[in-house]
Amino acid sequence: MLRDLDRVLYHESTILVRLDELAAQITKEYRDLELTVVAVLNGSFMFMGDLLRRIPLPLRVDCVSVASYHGGTETTGKVTFDQLSIPDVKGRHVLILDDILDSGLTMDAIKHKLGGLGAKSIKVCVLLRKLKKRMAEVDAEYVGFDIGDEFVVGYGLDFQEKYRNLPCIGVLLPEVIEAGFAAARAAKDKE
Ligand code: 5GP
Ligand code: MG
């Protein structure tokens, strides 16, 4: 898998040092509140595990399942929720965790959904934030790293459901992305 990368942006050790800092900040700011973490699956599973074990607060964890990419490398602009996974956040202080803030459409949709369910406060924590103009007016209060506007994989982030278990974050070789798209087209033609 590593050899499919053009470049590593963040090694595991760098990510974990940054998570120590983020966790300390979150712990301090929520120490007198009852915190409910809502993690956005699948992309945030590794981030969630590593971050939350560094936060020594009696928090609750819920997960929501949404999709907006559907196998490509750009957002489709349509965010779909797995209705069964929507947590009861009425009256709770919610911290939404996601892998990456890109167009902002996903986070905007989740914030609206949880706000509509009566959350007392909602803040956002993302591992990565792309520096670009967003399609929705949304930002994160806690950010691991700001990155350029390019497609990244690893540490929970996938390309066609692969590379999520890479311990680092990196950029795929263009030919690997091309080959992935070609394979997807071929599989579709066969249907
Ligand atoms: P947004 O709605 O902000 O455009 O996209 C958010 C979701 O799209 C993220 O939670 C993530 O699953 C996916 N996404 C956005 N940018 C990237 C990227 O560079 N790499 C990967 N693998 N997924 C991304
Ligand atoms: Mg995601």
mmCIF file of C-alpha atoms and ligand atoms in Angstrom:
data_model
loop_
_atom_site.group_PDB
_atom_site.id
_atom_site.type_symbol
_atom_site.label_atom_id
_atom_site.label_comp_id
_atom_site.label_asym_id
_atom_site.label_seq_id
_atom_site.Cartn_x
_atom_site.Cartn_y
_atom_site.Cartn_z
ATOM 1 C CA MET A 1 0.000 0.000 0.000
ATOM 2 C CA LEU A 2 2.816 2.391 0.896
ATOM 3 C CA ARG A 3 4.272 2.045 -2.564
ATOM 4 C CA ASP A 4 1.034 3.433 -4.032
ATOM 5 C CA LEU A 5 1.833 6.765 -2.395
ATOM 6 C CA ASP A 6 3.429 9.643 -4.229
ATOM 7 C CA ARG A 7 4.212 11.381 -0.932
ATOM 8 C CA VAL A 8 3.661 10.965 2.798
ATOM 9 C CA LEU A 9 2.217 14.133 4.313
ATOM 10 C CA TYR A 10 2.137 13.037 7.981
ATOM 11 C CA HIS A 11 3.778 10.032 9.557
ATOM 12 C CA GLU A 12 2.007 8.238 12.395
ATOM 13 C CA SER A 13 4.358 9.684 15.019
ATOM 14 C CA THR A 14 3.641 13.244 13.820
ATOM 15 C CA ILE A 15 -0.121 12.609 13.911
ATOM 16 C CA LEU A 16 0.026 11.248 17.462
ATOM 17 C CA VAL A 17 2.033 14.209 18.773
ATOM 18 C CA ARG A 18 -0.588 16.538 17.307
ATOM 19 C CA LEU A 19 -3.379 14.450 18.856
ATOM 20 C CA ASP A 20 -1.766 14.883 22.297
ATOM 21 C CA GLU A 21 -2.107 18.653 21.835
ATOM 22 C CA LEU A 22 -5.672 18.520 20.482
ATOM 23 C CA ALA A 23 -6.779 16.168 23.262
ATOM 24 C CA ALA A 24 -5.287 18.440 25.926
ATOM 25 C CA GLN A 25 -7.152 21.422 24.493
ATOM 26 C CA ILE A 26 -10.476 19.553 24.300
ATOM 27 C CA THR A 27 -10.033 18.129 27.814
ATOM 28 C CA LYS A 28 -9.452 21.603 29.197
ATOM 29 C CA GLU A 29 -12.396 23.187 27.417
ATOM 30 C CA TYR A 30 -14.918 20.446 28.271
ATOM 31 C CA ARG A 31 -13.763 19.589 31.786
ATOM 32 C CA ASP A 32 -16.883 21.085 33.438
ATOM 33 C CA LEU A 33 -19.377 19.952 30.775
ATOM 34 C CA GLU A 34 -20.900 16.613 29.881
ATOM 35 C CA LEU A 35 -19.354 15.886 26.533
ATOM 36 C CA THR A 36 -20.961 13.789 23.815
ATOM 37 C CA VAL A 37 -18.727 12.921 20.906
ATOM 38 C CA VAL A 38 -20.403 12.167 17.578
ATOM 39 C CA ALA A 39 -17.941 10.526 15.207
ATOM 40 C CA VAL A 40 -18.600 10.457 11.486
ATOM 41 C CA LEU A 41 -17.977 6.977 10.057
ATOM 42 C CA ASN A 42 -16.173 5.436 8.307
ATOM 43 C CA GLY A 43 -13.397 7.963 7.799
ATOM 44 C CA SER A 44 -12.923 9.015 11.427
ATOM 45 C CA PHE A 45 -12.570 5.585 13.059
ATOM 46 C CA MET A 46 -8.809 5.712 13.553
ATOM 47 C CA PHE A 47 -8.790 9.380 14.511
ATOM 48 C CA MET A 48 -11.608 8.705 16.987
ATOM 49 C CA GLY A 49 -9.744 5.825 18.664
ATOM 50 C CA ASP A 50 -6.450 7.638 18.994
ATOM 51 C CA LEU A 51 -7.939 10.983 20.031
ATOM 52 C CA LEU A 52 -10.525 9.758 22.531
ATOM 53 C CA ARG A 53 -8.128 7.548 24.461
ATOM 54 C CA ARG A 54 -6.172 10.739 25.151
ATOM 55 C CA ILE A 55 -9.186 12.551 26.652
ATOM 56 C CA PRO A 56 -9.667 11.489 30.305
ATOM 57 C CA LEU A 57 -13.245 12.806 30.611
ATOM 58 C CA PRO A 58 -16.429 10.755 31.246
ATOM 59 C CA LEU A 59 -17.692 11.335 27.711
ATOM 60 C CA ARG A 60 -20.318 9.545 25.610
ATOM 61 C CA VAL A 61 -19.570 8.321 22.104
ATOM 62 C CA ASP A 62 -22.059 8.018 19.277
ATOM 63 C CA CYS A 63 -21.421 7.489 15.586
ATOM 64 C CA VAL A 64 -23.223 8.679 12.479
ATOM 65 C CA SER A 65 -22.883 7.224 9.041
ATOM 66 C CA VAL A 66 -22.978 9.512 6.039
ATOM 67 C CA ALA A 67 -21.755 9.353 2.460
ATOM 68 C CA SER A 68 -21.018 12.059 -0.064
ATOM 69 C CA TYR A 69 -18.190 10.714 -2.253
ATOM 70 C CA HIS A 70 -19.508 7.394 -3.545
ATOM 71 C CA GLY A 71 -16.169 6.125 -4.885
ATOM 72 C CA GLY A 72 -14.853 9.262 -6.604
ATOM 73 C CA THR A 73 -12.289 11.810 -5.470
ATOM 74 C CA GLU A 74 -14.630 14.814 -5.436
ATOM 75 C CA THR A 75 -17.795 15.420 -3.465
ATOM 76 C CA THR A 76 -21.058 14.651 -5.226
ATOM 77 C CA GLY A 77 -22.646 17.475 -3.253
ATOM 78 C CA LYS A 78 -25.327 15.141 -1.920
ATOM 79 C CA VAL A 79 -25.062 13.999 1.685
ATOM 80 C CA THR A 80 -26.997 10.889 2.660
ATOM 81 C CA PHE A 81 -27.543 9.771 6.280
ATOM 82 C CA ASP A 82 -27.909 6.272 7.574
ATOM 83 C CA GLN A 83 -31.129 7.032 9.469
ATOM 84 C CA LEU A 84 -30.639 4.185 11.941
ATOM 85 C CA SER A 85 -27.414 5.682 13.253
ATOM 86 C CA ILE A 86 -28.746 9.134 14.195
ATOM 87 C CA PRO A 87 -28.029 9.653 17.918
ATOM 88 C CA ASP A 88 -30.244 11.262 20.560
ATOM 89 C CA VAL A 89 -28.359 14.493 21.317
ATOM 90 C CA LYS A 90 -31.175 16.529 22.882
ATOM 91 C CA GLY A 91 -29.754 18.842 25.555
ATOM 92 C CA ARG A 92 -26.194 17.586 25.054
ATOM 93 C CA HIS A 93 -22.899 19.331 24.407
ATOM 94 C CA VAL A 94 -21.802 17.744 21.161
ATOM 95 C CA LEU A 95 -18.363 17.550 19.585
ATOM 96 C CA ILE A 96 -18.512 16.224 16.027
ATOM 97 C CA LEU A 97 -15.397 14.352 14.906
ATOM 98 C CA ASP A 98 -14.585 13.883 11.255
ATOM 99 C CA ASP A 99 -11.534 12.940 9.260
ATOM 100 C CA ILE A 100 -11.470 15.927 6.907
ATOM 101 C CA LEU A 101 -13.228 19.189 6.159
ATOM 102 C CA ASP A 102 -13.322 19.587 2.395
ATOM 103 C CA SER A 103 -16.311 21.226 0.677
ATOM 104 C CA GLY A 104 -17.980 21.509 4.092
ATOM 105 C CA LEU A 105 -21.255 20.035 2.804
ATOM 106 C CA THR A 106 -21.041 16.942 5.012
ATOM 107 C CA MET A 107 -20.301 18.876 8.196
ATOM 108 C CA ASP A 108 -22.957 21.460 7.407
ATOM 109 C CA ALA A 109 -25.564 18.729 6.935
ATOM 110 C CA ILE A 110 -24.567 16.984 10.185
ATOM 111 C CA LYS A 111 -24.550 20.214 12.182
ATOM 112 C CA HIS A 112 -28.043 21.037 10.932
ATOM 113 C CA LYS A 113 -29.289 17.557 11.680
ATOM 114 C CA LEU A 114 -27.932 17.530 15.268
ATOM 115 C CA GLY A 115 -28.977 21.140 15.842
ATOM 116 C CA GLY A 116 -32.511 20.207 14.772
ATOM 117 C CA LEU A 117 -32.495 17.380 17.318
ATOM 118 C CA GLY A 118 -31.935 19.889 20.130
ATOM 119 C CA ALA A 119 -28.202 19.690 20.919
ATOM 120 C CA LYS A 120 -27.252 22.308 23.533
ATOM 121 C CA SER A 121 -23.977 23.191 21.822
ATOM 122 C CA ILE A 122 -22.176 21.873 18.752
ATOM 123 C CA LYS A 123 -18.488 22.141 17.997
ATOM 124 C CA VAL A 124 -16.440 20.504 15.266
ATOM 125 C CA CYS A 125 -13.102 18.695 15.409
ATOM 126 C CA VAL A 126 -11.394 17.479 12.237
ATOM 127 C CA LEU A 127 -8.053 15.827 11.729
ATOM 128 C CA LEU A 128 -7.501 17.608 8.405
ATOM 129 C CA ARG A 129 -8.842 20.842 6.990
ATOM 130 C CA LYS A 130 -8.332 21.634 3.317
ATOM 131 C CA LEU A 131 -7.376 25.221 2.631
ATOM 132 C CA LYS A 132 -9.901 26.179 -0.031
ATOM 133 C CA LYS A 133 -13.183 27.993 -0.561
ATOM 134 C CA ARG A 134 -15.968 25.862 0.928
ATOM 135 C CA MET A 135 -19.382 25.201 -0.589
ATOM 136 C CA ALA A 136 -21.031 25.556 2.839
ATOM 137 C CA GLU A 137 -20.255 28.150 5.519
ATOM 138 C CA VAL A 138 -18.831 25.859 8.138
ATOM 139 C CA ASP A 139 -15.535 25.675 9.995
ATOM 140 C CA ALA A 140 -13.935 23.573 12.734
ATOM 141 C CA GLU A 141 -13.054 24.720 16.257
ATOM 142 C CA TYR A 142 -10.368 22.022 16.572
ATOM 143 C CA VAL A 143 -8.097 21.147 13.642
ATOM 144 C CA GLY A 144 -5.241 18.652 13.463
ATOM 145 C CA PHE A 145 -3.545 19.899 10.294
ATOM 146 C CA ASP A 146 -4.329 22.365 7.516
ATOM 147 C CA ILE A 147 -3.502 20.862 4.115
ATOM 148 C CA GLY A 148 -3.601 21.931 0.466
ATOM 149 C CA ASP A 149 -6.517 21.095 -1.803
ATOM 150 C CA GLU A 150 -5.499 17.587 -2.867
ATOM 151 C CA PHE A 151 -6.929 14.104 -2.400
ATOM 152 C CA VAL A 152 -5.344 12.238 0.533
ATOM 153 C CA VAL A 153 -5.610 8.705 1.896
ATOM 154 C CA GLY A 154 -4.598 6.778 5.000
ATOM 155 C CA TYR A 155 -5.300 6.926 8.719
ATOM 156 C CA GLY A 156 -9.006 6.249 8.076
ATOM 157 C CA LEU A 157 -9.294 7.980 4.709
ATOM 158 C CA ASP A 158 -9.993 5.765 1.695
ATOM 159 C CA PHE A 159 -9.866 5.645 -2.050
ATOM 160 C CA GLN A 160 -12.519 3.170 -3.235
ATOM 161 C CA GLU A 161 -12.569 1.740 0.337
ATOM 162 C CA LYS A 162 -8.819 0.987 0.294
ATOM 163 C CA TYR A 163 -5.943 2.535 2.299
ATOM 164 C CA ARG A 164 -8.000 3.249 5.447
ATOM 165 C CA ASN A 165 -5.612 1.135 7.520
ATOM 166 C CA LEU A 166 -2.452 2.952 6.412
ATOM 167 C CA PRO A 167 -0.940 4.398 9.605
ATOM 168 C CA CYS A 168 0.203 7.574 7.832
ATOM 169 C CA ILE A 169 -1.538 10.179 5.642
ATOM 170 C CA GLY A 170 -0.370 10.594 2.069
ATOM 171 C CA VAL A 171 -1.133 11.467 -1.523
ATOM 172 C CA LEU A 172 -1.685 8.662 -4.048
ATOM 173 C CA LEU A 173 0.310 8.385 -7.250
ATOM 174 C CA PRO A 174 -1.784 9.717 -10.163
ATOM 175 C CA GLU A 175 -1.434 6.372 -11.981
ATOM 176 C CA VAL A 176 -2.904 4.541 -8.975
ATOM 177 C CA ILE A 177 -5.977 6.805 -9.043
ATOM 178 C CA GLU A 178 -6.260 6.336 -12.817
ATOM 179 C CA ALA A 179 -6.016 2.549 -12.469
ATOM 180 C CA GLY A 180 -8.693 2.639 -9.732
ATOM 181 C CA PHE A 181 -11.067 4.586 -11.952
ATOM 182 C CA ALA A 182 -10.359 2.315 -14.923
ATOM 183 C CA ALA A 183 -11.116 -0.772 -12.806
ATOM 184 C CA ALA A 184 -14.357 0.802 -11.561
ATOM 185 C CA ARG A 185 -15.391 1.617 -15.149
ATOM 186 C CA ALA A 186 -14.598 -1.918 -16.284
ATOM 187 C CA ALA A 187 -16.617 -3.409 -13.407
ATOM 188 C CA LYS A 188 -19.548 -1.138 -14.287
ATOM 189 C CA ASP A 189 -19.433 -2.098 -17.984
ATOM 190 C CA LYS A 190 -19.625 -5.747 -16.959
ATOM 191 C CA GLU A 191 -22.858 -5.229 -14.979
HETATM 192 P P1 5GP B 1 -17.043 17.436 2.315
HETATM 193 O O1 5GP B 1 -18.507 17.205 2.460
HETATM 194 O O2 5GP B 1 -16.456 18.400 3.326
HETATM 195 O O3 5GP B 1 -16.667 17.799 0.901
HETATM 196 O O4 5GP B 1 -16.335 16.063 2.468
HETATM 197 C C1 5GP B 1 -16.239 15.429 3.641
HETATM 198 C C2 5GP B 1 -16.005 13.948 3.456
HETATM 199 O O5 5GP B 1 -15.500 13.610 2.156
HETATM 200 C C3 5GP B 1 -14.949 13.524 4.427
HETATM 201 O O6 5GP B 1 -15.526 13.111 5.633
HETATM 202 C C4 5GP B 1 -14.254 12.404 3.692
HETATM 203 O O7 5GP B 1 -14.913 11.194 3.953
HETATM 204 C C5 5GP B 1 -14.406 12.745 2.238
HETATM 205 N N1 5GP B 1 -13.190 13.430 1.741
HETATM 206 C C6 5GP B 1 -12.993 14.750 1.519
HETATM 207 N N2 5GP B 1 -11.756 15.006 1.089
HETATM 208 C C7 5GP B 1 -11.134 13.812 1.031
HETATM 209 C C8 5GP B 1 -9.798 13.415 0.670
HETATM 210 O O8 5GP B 1 -8.904 14.205 0.315
HETATM 211 N N3 5GP B 1 -9.542 12.088 0.750
HETATM 212 C C9 5GP B 1 -10.464 11.159 1.123
HETATM 213 N N4 5GP B 1 -10.082 9.893 1.156
HETATM 214 N N5 5GP B 1 -11.724 11.498 1.476
HETATM 215 C C10 5GP B 1 -12.034 12.813 1.439
HETATM 216 MG MG MG B 2 -15.962 10.928 5.913
#
